[in-house]
Coordinates of C-alpha atoms in Angstrom, one line a residue:
M1 CA 28.1 27.0 38.1
R2 CA 30.8 26.9 35.5
L3 CA 31.5 23.3 36.3
T4 CA 27.8 22.4 35.9
G5 CA 27.7 24.2 32.5
C6 CA 30.8 22.4 31.3
F7 CA 29.3 19.0 32.4
S8 CA 26.1 19.8 30.5
I9 CA 28.0 20.6 27.3
I10 CA 30.0 17.4 27.6
C11 CA 26.8 15.4 28.1
L12 CA 25.3 17.0 25.0
M13 CA 28.4 16.2 23.0
M14 CA 28.3 12.6 24.2
V15 CA 24.6 12.3 23.2
G16 CA 25.3 13.8 19.8
C17 CA 28.1 11.3 19.2
Q18 CA 26.0 8.2 20.1
P19 CA 26.2 5.7 17.2
T20 CA 23.1 5.0 15.2
P21 CA 21.4 1.8 16.5
H22 CA 22.0 -1.3 14.4
I23 CA 19.1 -2.8 12.4
F24 CA 18.9 -6.5 13.2
K25 CA 17.7 -8.9 10.5
L26 CA 16.1 -12.3 11.0
E27 CA 14.8 -14.6 8.3
G28 CA 13.6 -18.1 7.6
E29 CA 11.0 -20.3 5.9
A30 CA 7.4 -20.9 6.9
Q31 CA 3.9 -21.4 5.4
G32 CA 5.4 -22.4 2.1
T33 CA 7.2 -19.2 1.7
T34 CA 9.9 -17.0 3.4
W35 CA 9.7 -14.6 6.3
H36 CA 11.9 -11.6 7.1
I37 CA 12.1 -9.3 10.1
S38 CA 14.1 -6.0 10.4
F39 CA 14.1 -4.3 13.8
W40 CA 16.1 -2.0 16.0
S41 CA 15.8 -1.1 19.7
P42 CA 17.7 1.2 22.1
N43 CA 17.5 -1.7 24.6
N44 CA 19.6 -4.9 24.5
V45 CA 17.6 -7.6 22.7
N46 CA 18.7 -11.2 22.7
S47 CA 18.2 -11.8 19.0
S48 CA 18.9 -15.5 19.3
L49 CA 16.2 -16.0 21.9
L50 CA 13.8 -13.8 19.9
E51 CA 14.4 -15.9 16.7
A52 CA 13.7 -19.1 18.6
N53 CA 10.4 -17.7 19.9
I54 CA 9.5 -16.5 16.3
N55 CA 10.0 -20.0 15.0
K56 CA 8.0 -21.4 17.9
K57 CA 5.1 -19.1 17.1
L58 CA 5.2 -20.0 13.4
E59 CA 5.1 -23.7 14.3
E60 CA 2.1 -23.1 16.6
L61 CA 0.3 -21.1 13.8
D62 CA 1.1 -23.8 11.3
K63 CA -0.3 -26.6 13.5
N64 CA -3.5 -24.7 13.9
L65 CA -4.2 -22.9 10.6
S66 CA -2.5 -24.8 7.8
N67 CA -4.6 -26.4 5.1
Y68 CA -1.5 -28.3 4.0
R69 CA -1.1 -30.3 7.2
P70 CA -3.6 -33.1 7.6
D71 CA -3.1 -32.9 11.4
S72 CA -3.8 -29.2 11.7
T73 CA -6.9 -28.0 13.6
I74 CA -8.5 -26.6 10.5
S75 CA -7.7 -29.7 8.4
L76 CA -9.3 -32.0 11.0
F77 CA -12.4 -29.8 11.0
N78 CA -12.6 -30.1 7.2
S79 CA -12.1 -33.9 7.2
S80 CA -14.9 -34.4 9.8
M81 CA -18.3 -35.3 8.4
S82 CA -20.0 -34.2 11.5
T83 CA -22.4 -31.2 11.6
E84 CA -22.1 -30.8 15.3
L85 CA -20.1 -28.2 17.0
I86 CA -16.3 -29.0 17.0
V87 CA -13.9 -27.3 19.3
V88 CA -11.4 -25.4 17.1
G89 CA -10.2 -22.8 19.5
E90 CA -10.8 -19.0 19.9
E91 CA -8.1 -18.2 17.3
I92 CA -9.9 -19.9 14.4
V93 CA -13.4 -18.7 15.5
S94 CA -12.1 -15.1 15.6
L95 CA -10.6 -15.4 12.1
V96 CA -13.8 -16.9 10.6
E97 CA -15.9 -14.2 12.3
K98 CA -13.8 -11.5 10.7
A99 CA -13.9 -13.3 7.3
K100 CA -17.7 -13.5 7.6
N101 CA -17.9 -9.7 8.1
V102 CA -15.7 -9.0 5.1
S103 CA -17.6 -11.6 3.0
A104 CA -20.9 -9.8 3.8
K105 CA -19.4 -6.4 3.0
S106 CA -18.0 -7.7 -0.3
Y107 CA -21.4 -9.0 -1.4
G108 CA -20.3 -12.6 -1.0
C109 CA -17.5 -12.4 -3.5
Y110 CA -15.0 -13.2 -0.7
D111 CA -15.5 -16.6 0.9
L112 CA -13.3 -19.0 3.0
T113 CA -15.3 -22.0 1.8
V114 CA -14.2 -21.9 -1.9
K115 CA -11.6 -24.7 -1.5
S116 CA -13.9 -27.2 -3.2
L117 CA -14.2 -24.9 -6.2
F118 CA -10.4 -24.3 -6.1
D119 CA -9.8 -28.0 -6.3
L120 CA -12.4 -28.5 -9.0
W121 CA -10.6 -26.0 -11.3
G122 CA -7.3 -27.8 -10.6
F123 CA -5.5 -24.9 -8.9
D124 CA -4.6 -27.2 -6.0
K125 CA -2.5 -29.4 -8.4
F126 CA -1.5 -26.5 -10.7
Q127 CA -3.2 -28.3 -13.6
L128 CA -6.1 -26.6 -15.2
M129 CA -9.3 -28.6 -15.5
V130 CA -12.1 -26.4 -16.9
P131 CA -15.2 -27.9 -15.2
S132 CA -18.7 -28.2 -16.7
E133 CA -21.5 -25.8 -15.6
I134 CA -23.1 -28.8 -13.9
A135 CA -20.0 -29.6 -11.9
I136 CA -19.7 -25.9 -10.8
S137 CA -23.3 -25.8 -9.9
E138 CA -23.0 -28.9 -7.8
T139 CA -19.9 -27.7 -6.1
L140 CA -21.4 -24.3 -5.3
K141 CA -23.9 -26.3 -3.1
K142 CA -20.9 -27.3 -1.0
T143 CA -19.7 -23.7 -0.4
G144 CA -21.0 -20.6 1.4
M145 CA -20.0 -18.8 4.6
Q146 CA -23.7 -19.1 5.7
H147 CA -22.9 -22.8 6.4
L148 CA -20.4 -22.0 9.1
H149 CA -21.8 -21.4 12.6
L150 CA -19.6 -20.1 15.4
Q151 CA -19.9 -20.4 19.2
S152 CA -17.2 -19.3 21.6
N153 CA -14.3 -21.6 20.8
A154 CA -16.2 -24.0 18.5
M155 CA -17.5 -24.1 15.0
S156 CA -20.0 -26.3 13.0
K157 CA -21.0 -26.7 9.4
S158 CA -24.5 -27.2 8.2
S159 CA -23.2 -29.4 5.4
P160 CA -20.5 -32.1 6.0
Y161 CA -18.9 -31.3 2.7
I162 CA -17.9 -27.7 3.6
N163 CA -14.2 -27.1 3.6
V164 CA -12.6 -24.0 5.1
D165 CA -9.4 -22.5 3.6
L166 CA -7.8 -19.9 5.8
S167 CA -4.9 -19.0 3.5
S168 CA -6.5 -15.7 2.4
I169 CA -6.5 -14.4 6.0
A170 CA -4.1 -16.6 8.0
Q171 CA -0.9 -15.0 6.6
G172 CA -1.9 -11.5 7.6
Y173 CA -2.9 -12.9 11.0
S174 CA 0.5 -14.6 11.3
V175 CA 2.4 -11.4 10.5
G176 CA 0.5 -9.7 13.3
K177 CA 1.4 -12.5 15.7
L178 CA 5.1 -12.1 14.9
A179 CA 4.8 -8.4 15.5
E180 CA 3.3 -9.2 18.9
T181 CA 6.2 -11.4 19.7
L182 CA 8.6 -8.5 19.0
E183 CA 6.5 -6.3 21.3
L184 CA 7.1 -8.8 24.1
Y185 CA 10.8 -7.9 23.8
D186 CA 9.9 -4.2 24.0
V187 CA 10.8 -3.7 20.3
K188 CA 8.9 -0.7 19.0
N189 CA 10.5 -0.2 15.6
Y190 CA 10.2 -3.0 13.0
L191 CA 9.2 -4.3 9.7
V192 CA 7.8 -7.9 9.7
E193 CA 7.1 -9.7 6.4
I194 CA 5.8 -13.2 5.4
G195 CA 5.6 -13.9 1.7
G196 CA 5.3 -10.2 0.8
E197 CA 2.6 -9.4 3.5
M198 CA 3.9 -7.1 6.1
V199 CA 3.5 -5.0 9.2
V200 CA 5.4 -1.8 9.8
K201 CA 5.8 0.1 13.1
G202 CA 7.8 3.0 14.2
H203 CA 10.7 4.3 12.1
K204 CA 14.3 3.7 11.1
P205 CA 17.1 4.4 13.5
D206 CA 17.8 7.8 11.8
G207 CA 14.2 8.8 12.3
S208 CA 13.1 8.4 8.7
N209 CA 10.0 6.4 7.8
W210 CA 10.1 2.8 6.6
K211 CA 9.6 2.4 2.9
V212 CA 7.7 -0.4 1.3
A213 CA 7.9 -1.5 -2.4
I214 CA 4.9 -2.8 -4.3
E215 CA 5.8 -5.3 -7.0
R216 CA 4.8 -4.6 -10.6
P217 CA 1.9 -7.0 -11.3
L218 CA 3.4 -8.7 -14.4
P219 CA 3.7 -12.4 -15.0
D220 CA 7.2 -14.0 -14.9
K221 CA 8.8 -10.7 -13.8
N222 CA 10.1 -9.4 -10.6
I223 CA 10.1 -5.6 -11.0
L224 CA 9.4 -3.0 -8.3
H225 CA 6.4 -0.8 -9.4
K226 CA 5.8 1.7 -6.6
L227 CA 7.6 2.8 -3.4
L228 CA 5.5 3.8 -0.5
T229 CA 6.7 5.8 2.5
I230 CA 4.6 4.7 5.4
K231 CA 3.9 7.5 7.9
Q232 CA 1.7 5.5 10.3
D233 CA 2.0 2.1 11.9
Q234 CA 0.3 -0.1 9.3
A235 CA -0.1 -3.6 7.9
I236 CA 0.4 -3.7 4.1
M237 CA -1.1 -6.6 2.2
T238 CA -1.2 -7.3 -1.5
S239 CA -3.2 -9.8 -3.5
G240 CA -2.8 -10.3 -7.3
T241 CA -4.0 -12.4 -10.2
Y242 CA -0.7 -12.3 -12.0
R243 CA 1.2 -15.0 -10.2
H244 CA -1.1 -18.0 -10.1
Y245 CA -3.2 -18.4 -13.2
F246 CA -3.8 -20.5 -16.3
D247 CA -3.8 -19.4 -20.0
N248 CA -6.8 -21.0 -21.5
N249 CA -6.9 -20.3 -25.3
G250 CA -5.6 -16.8 -24.7
V251 CA -7.9 -16.1 -21.7
R252 CA -6.2 -15.7 -18.3
L253 CA -8.0 -17.7 -15.6
S254 CA -6.9 -16.5 -12.2
H255 CA -6.8 -18.5 -9.0
I256 CA -9.0 -15.8 -7.5
L257 CA -12.5 -17.3 -7.6
D258 CA -15.8 -15.4 -7.3
A259 CA -17.6 -17.4 -4.7
R260 CA -21.0 -16.2 -6.1
T261 CA -20.4 -17.8 -9.5
G262 CA -17.8 -20.5 -9.0
Y263 CA -15.7 -19.0 -11.9
P264 CA -12.4 -17.2 -11.8
V265 CA -12.7 -13.4 -11.9
I266 CA -12.6 -12.0 -15.4
H267 CA -12.1 -8.2 -14.8
N268 CA -8.8 -6.4 -15.6
T269 CA -7.7 -5.6 -12.0
V270 CA -4.4 -7.4 -11.5
S271 CA -3.4 -6.3 -8.0
V272 CA -4.8 -4.7 -4.8
T273 CA -2.8 -3.4 -1.9
V274 CA -4.6 -2.7 1.4
L275 CA -3.3 -0.7 4.3
N276 CA -4.9 -1.2 7.7
K277 CA -4.1 -1.2 11.4
D278 CA -5.3 -4.8 11.6
P279 CA -3.2 -7.2 9.5
T280 CA -5.9 -9.8 9.5
L281 CA -8.4 -7.4 8.0
A282 CA -5.9 -6.0 5.6
D283 CA -5.2 -9.6 4.3
A284 CA -8.9 -10.4 3.9
W285 CA -9.8 -7.1 2.3
S286 CA -7.0 -7.3 -0.3
T287 CA -8.5 -10.6 -1.5
A288 CA -12.1 -9.4 -1.3
L289 CA -11.4 -6.2 -3.2
L290 CA -9.4 -8.0 -5.9
C291 CA -12.3 -10.4 -6.3
L292 CA -14.6 -7.4 -6.9
G293 CA -12.3 -5.6 -9.2
H294 CA -11.5 -1.9 -9.2
E295 CA -14.8 -0.6 -10.6
R296 CA -16.9 -2.1 -7.7
G297 CA -13.9 -2.4 -5.3
V298 CA -13.1 1.4 -5.0
E299 CA -16.8 2.0 -4.2
T300 CA -16.8 -0.8 -1.6
A301 CA -13.5 0.4 -0.1
N302 CA -14.8 3.9 0.3
K303 CA -18.0 2.7 1.8
N304 CA -16.1 0.8 4.4
D305 CA -13.2 3.3 4.9
I306 CA -10.6 0.9 3.6
S307 CA -7.3 2.3 2.3
A308 CA -6.6 0.5 -1.0
L309 CA -4.6 0.8 -4.1
F310 CA -5.9 -1.0 -7.2
I311 CA -3.7 -1.6 -10.3
A312 CA -5.6 -2.6 -13.5
E313 CA -4.2 -3.6 -16.9
E314 CA -5.8 -1.4 -19.6
N315 CA -4.6 -1.4 -23.3
S316 CA -1.4 -3.1 -22.2
K317 CA -0.7 -0.4 -19.6
L318 CA -0.9 -0.4 -15.9
V319 CA -3.4 2.1 -14.5
E320 CA -3.8 2.9 -10.8
Y321 CA -7.0 3.6 -8.9
S322 CA -7.2 4.3 -5.1
S323 CA -9.8 4.7 -2.4
N324 CA -10.3 8.0 -0.6
A325 CA -8.4 6.7 2.5
F326 CA -5.3 5.5 0.7
N327 CA -3.1 8.6 0.9
I328 CA -3.8 9.1 4.6
F329 CA -1.4 6.3 5.5
T330 CA 1.4 7.1 3.0
A331 CA 3.6 10.2 3.2
S332 CA 4.7 9.8 -0.4
S333 CA 4.8 7.4 -3.2
S334 CA 6.6 7.1 -6.4
V335 CA 6.4 4.9 -9.5
I336 CA 9.6 3.1 -10.3
N337 CA 10.5 3.1 -14.0
D338 CA 11.7 0.0 -15.8
N339 CA 14.7 1.8 -17.3

């Protein structure tokens, strides 16, 4: 019995002395931005093979969803003048279906077909061209989610001039697909990020929660505004008006367009962060709620049980508003001072 007790004590000492697992970091470029992955696992993971599969998955996503590749599936759909069903695959059909749902719940403010309006305003070439009311009215006839019809793995458009831009939903979806790739290697603790959009699962090797920083929504600055401690597996997506905009005679014209009017949003909400189990929905809702602005957005988020943090600029100060569900997914948060 004494020998068994001694052995047990030795085992406990050995367990207590086990080194903390190492956090592996992978990074690269994709979708016109950068991606980063931090993960750890008690199992041996071939990080080189994992990285190769991550890059392969990103290439597949780009070939299917990118609006910047003329040979991508969505670009070929856009360039077609046919109004018949076109096979685009279940992936795109699923994304458009989710976008249609968010569009309806955001009163049509969010819409994947605003690309023609986006181009009309010059945001595609980063050169502002304030269009006439007539031009906007005519272009609005070429937009609208109601023009997209889905069937299994195919999609059609009731007007040949409809163009679908998946950028407001594809990045969140892509982050989720990278997370799924990690899961294939039995990795259960990670932080995956593409262009600031991220998915967090599990915890750090020491048992503490992952922490996520929200950028202060100010033009031409890169300052951390708020630090969130994530207590549940979540996707965290942020949309803002402060990075891509034009100053037109002292008026800020954001690249976030209201699909109902054809004009850039004019409210004072500058950033919206959404937390959701589904990274695709989190991405879509962050854009939809930013389009609505915090006054209508908080009400809409509460109605749909969406966890969202709104930051508005009021009297040269940043003011926060949040939905009822927001604090459920964060253990704590703190504002970071400039000093």
